[in-house]
mmCIF file of C-alpha atoms and ligand atoms in Angstrom:
data_model
loop_
_atom_site.group_PDB
_atom_site.id
_atom_site.type_symbol
_atom_site.label_atom_id
_atom_site.label_comp_id
_atom_site.label_asym_id
_atom_site.label_seq_id
_atom_site.Cartn_x
_atom_site.Cartn_y
_atom_site.Cartn_z
ATOM 1 C CA MET A 1 14.422 10.136 14.831
ATOM 2 C CA ASP A 2 13.102 12.926 11.919
ATOM 3 C CA ILE A 3 14.801 12.176 8.730
ATOM 4 C CA THR A 4 15.480 14.720 6.202
ATOM 5 C CA LYS A 5 14.056 15.638 3.186
ATOM 6 C CA PHE A 6 17.092 14.439 0.726
ATOM 7 C CA GLU A 7 17.019 10.990 3.055
ATOM 8 C CA LYS A 8 13.422 10.716 2.253
ATOM 9 C CA TYR A 9 14.281 11.147 -1.586
ATOM 10 C CA MET A 10 17.428 8.792 -1.465
ATOM 11 C CA ALA A 11 15.584 6.018 0.021
ATOM 12 C CA LEU A 12 12.482 6.643 -2.626
ATOM 13 C CA ILE A 13 14.632 6.276 -5.305
ATOM 14 C CA THR A 14 17.362 3.553 -3.810
ATOM 15 C CA ASP A 15 13.886 1.262 -3.396
ATOM 16 C CA HIS A 16 13.646 1.346 -7.112
ATOM 17 C CA PRO A 17 16.499 -1.193 -8.072
ATOM 18 C CA LEU A 18 15.048 -3.910 -6.366
ATOM 19 C CA VAL A 19 13.516 -6.117 -9.022
ATOM 20 C CA LEU A 20 12.208 -8.847 -7.819
ATOM 21 C CA SER A 21 11.310 -12.512 -9.812
ATOM 22 C CA PRO A 22 7.897 -13.339 -9.916
ATOM 23 C CA SER A 23 8.090 -15.715 -7.717
ATOM 24 C CA GLU A 24 9.616 -13.580 -4.807
ATOM 25 C CA ARG A 25 6.803 -11.056 -5.517
ATOM 26 C CA ALA A 26 4.321 -14.063 -5.225
ATOM 27 C CA GLY A 27 5.765 -15.518 -1.856
ATOM 28 C CA ILE A 28 5.757 -11.605 -0.471
ATOM 29 C CA ILE A 29 2.095 -11.064 -1.796
ATOM 30 C CA MET A 30 0.785 -13.948 0.065
ATOM 31 C CA ALA A 31 2.468 -13.427 3.406
ATOM 32 C CA ARG A 32 1.320 -9.780 3.390
ATOM 33 C CA LYS A 33 -2.179 -11.455 2.171
ATOM 34 C CA ASP A 34 -2.245 -13.705 5.112
ATOM 35 C CA TYR A 35 -1.479 -10.743 7.843
ATOM 36 C CA CYS A 36 -4.307 -8.066 5.816
ATOM 37 C CA ILE A 37 -7.326 -6.877 7.571
ATOM 38 C CA CYS A 38 -8.738 -5.636 4.534
ATOM 39 C CA PRO A 39 -11.844 -7.559 4.757
ATOM 40 C CA THR A 40 -12.361 -6.061 8.395
ATOM 41 C CA CYS A 41 -12.160 -2.929 6.830
ATOM 42 C CA PRO A 42 -15.821 -0.770 6.212
ATOM 43 C CA THR A 43 -14.442 0.825 3.069
ATOM 44 C CA TYR A 44 -13.928 -3.344 1.622
ATOM 45 C CA ARG A 45 -16.210 -4.388 -0.767
ATOM 46 C CA GLU A 46 -17.894 -7.837 -2.018
ATOM 47 C CA CYS A 47 -16.562 -7.167 -5.475
ATOM 48 C CA ALA A 48 -12.610 -7.145 -4.173
ATOM 49 C CA GLU A 49 -13.788 -10.386 -1.610
ATOM 50 C CA LYS A 50 -15.053 -12.231 -5.089
ATOM 51 C CA ALA A 51 -11.668 -11.997 -6.471
ATOM 52 C CA ASP A 52 -9.915 -12.566 -3.931
ATOM 53 C CA ASP A 53 -8.315 -9.001 -3.693
ATOM 54 C CA ARG A 54 -6.695 -7.708 -0.924
ATOM 55 C CA CYS A 55 -2.930 -6.758 0.410
ATOM 56 C CA PHE A 56 -3.174 -3.328 -2.069
ATOM 57 C CA CYS A 57 -0.393 -1.670 0.086
ATOM 58 C CA THR A 58 1.383 -4.252 -2.281
ATOM 59 C CA ILE A 59 -0.909 -4.821 -5.289
ATOM 60 C CA GLY A 60 -1.959 -1.406 -5.848
ATOM 61 C CA LYS A 61 -5.516 -0.375 -6.253
ATOM 62 C CA SER A 62 -8.543 -2.311 -6.389
ATOM 63 C CA ARG A 63 -9.618 -3.784 -9.915
ATOM 64 C CA GLU A 64 -12.053 -1.855 -12.125
ATOM 65 C CA GLY A 65 -12.304 0.488 -9.074
ATOM 66 C CA CYS A 66 -13.921 -1.725 -7.521
ATOM 67 C CA ILE A 67 -13.500 0.409 -4.170
ATOM 68 C CA SER A 68 -13.930 3.975 -4.499
ATOM 69 C CA ASP A 69 -15.730 5.509 -1.367
ATOM 70 C CA GLU A 70 -13.596 6.381 1.446
ATOM 71 C CA SER A 71 -15.663 7.448 3.490
ATOM 72 C CA PRO A 72 -16.100 4.540 5.913
ATOM 73 C CA GLY A 73 -12.257 4.963 6.441
ATOM 74 C CA CYS A 74 -8.900 2.818 6.600
ATOM 75 C CA LYS A 75 -7.792 0.229 9.307
ATOM 76 C CA CYS A 76 -4.320 0.227 7.515
ATOM 77 C CA HIS A 77 -3.098 1.882 10.382
ATOM 78 C CA GLN A 78 -3.955 -1.267 12.641
ATOM 79 C CA CYS A 79 -2.084 -4.207 10.282
ATOM 80 C CA VAL A 80 0.998 -5.859 11.086
ATOM 81 C CA VAL A 81 2.629 -5.594 7.793
ATOM 82 C CA TYR A 82 1.873 -1.741 7.666
ATOM 83 C CA GLN A 83 3.675 -1.664 11.059
ATOM 84 C CA ASP A 84 6.542 -4.077 10.280
ATOM 85 C CA VAL A 85 7.011 -2.353 6.753
ATOM 86 C CA GLY A 86 6.803 1.363 8.276
ATOM 87 C CA PHE A 87 4.155 2.457 5.666
ATOM 88 C CA GLN A 88 2.784 5.927 5.653
ATOM 89 C CA LYS A 89 0.190 6.055 3.344
ATOM 90 C CA GLU A 90 -3.370 4.972 3.452
ATOM 91 C CA PHE A 91 -6.157 4.139 1.303
ATOM 92 C CA PHE A 92 -4.310 1.848 -1.216
ATOM 93 C CA CYS A 93 -7.344 0.261 -2.415
ATOM 94 C CA THR A 94 -8.435 3.257 -4.054
ATOM 95 C CA ARG A 95 -4.865 5.442 -4.059
ATOM 96 C CA GLY A 96 -2.394 2.986 -5.199
ATOM 97 C CA THR A 97 0.336 1.138 -3.265
ATOM 98 C CA GLU A 98 2.662 3.356 -0.412
ATOM 99 C CA GLN A 99 5.656 3.285 -3.284
ATOM 100 C CA GLN A 100 3.173 4.776 -6.026
ATOM 101 C CA GLN A 101 1.588 7.164 -3.438
ATOM 102 C CA ARG A 102 5.209 8.293 -2.246
ATOM 103 C CA VAL A 103 6.666 9.196 -5.576
ATOM 104 C CA LEU A 104 2.944 10.967 -6.412
ATOM 105 C CA SER A 105 3.381 13.157 -3.316
ATOM 106 C CA VAL A 106 7.032 13.828 -4.299
ATOM 107 C CA LEU A 107 6.115 15.041 -8.096
ATOM 108 C CA GLU A 108 3.114 16.843 -6.512
ATOM 109 C CA MET A 109 5.580 19.009 -4.317
ATOM 110 C CA ARG A 110 7.480 20.258 -7.680
HETATM 111 S S1 LIG B 201 -1.402 -2.487 5.147
HETATM 112 FE FE1 LIG B 201 -3.599 -2.802 4.576
HETATM 113 S S2 LIG B 201 -3.659 -3.233 2.611
HETATM 114 FE FE2 LIG B 201 -1.250 -3.719 3.362
HETATM 115 S S3 LIG B 201 -1.896 -5.715 4.284
HETATM 116 FE FE3 LIG B 201 -2.124 -5.005 5.932
HETATM 117 S S4 LIG B 201 -4.396 -4.345 6.145
HETATM 118 FE FE4 LIG B 201 -3.514 -5.071 3.695
HETATM 119 S S1 LIG B 202 -6.702 -0.292 2.036
HETATM 120 FE FE1 LIG B 202 -7.177 0.590 4.107
HETATM 121 S S2 LIG B 202 -9.488 1.432 3.284
HETATM 122 FE FE2 LIG B 202 -8.738 -0.196 1.554
HETATM 123 S S3 LIG B 202 -9.563 -1.648 2.329
HETATM 124 FE FE3 LIG B 202 -7.784 -1.930 3.256
HETATM 125 S S4 LIG B 202 -7.990 -1.303 5.138
HETATM 126 FE FE4 LIG B 202 -9.946 -0.638 4.226
#
């Protein structure tokens, strides 16, 4: 079922009041990291591996622009976290979290 623009907007803004404690957030990141397939992606880089960075959908862009070339593609669509949460965006390592990208999409429409 397709949802209306208004419902999409409401889903966006109602996400914001959800404030997690640092330990809750750390727990979610740890669990998602276990399932994250970024290290198998051709876009993933050694600098991210050295920093133990992945799960960019939740933590945001790679540190210090470690990953910048998107041309090899994004494998996020194949990830169980992606499918479970219902993400729609991609290239989280270069473009930021799902939420950041959605907010930007809304702002760019204005
Ligand atoms: S959706 Fe992408 S960034 Fe998020 S855990 Fe899966 S592979 Fe990693
Ligand atoms: S976020 Fe997407 S493009 Fe970036 S490393 Fe993970 S699977 Fe690859």
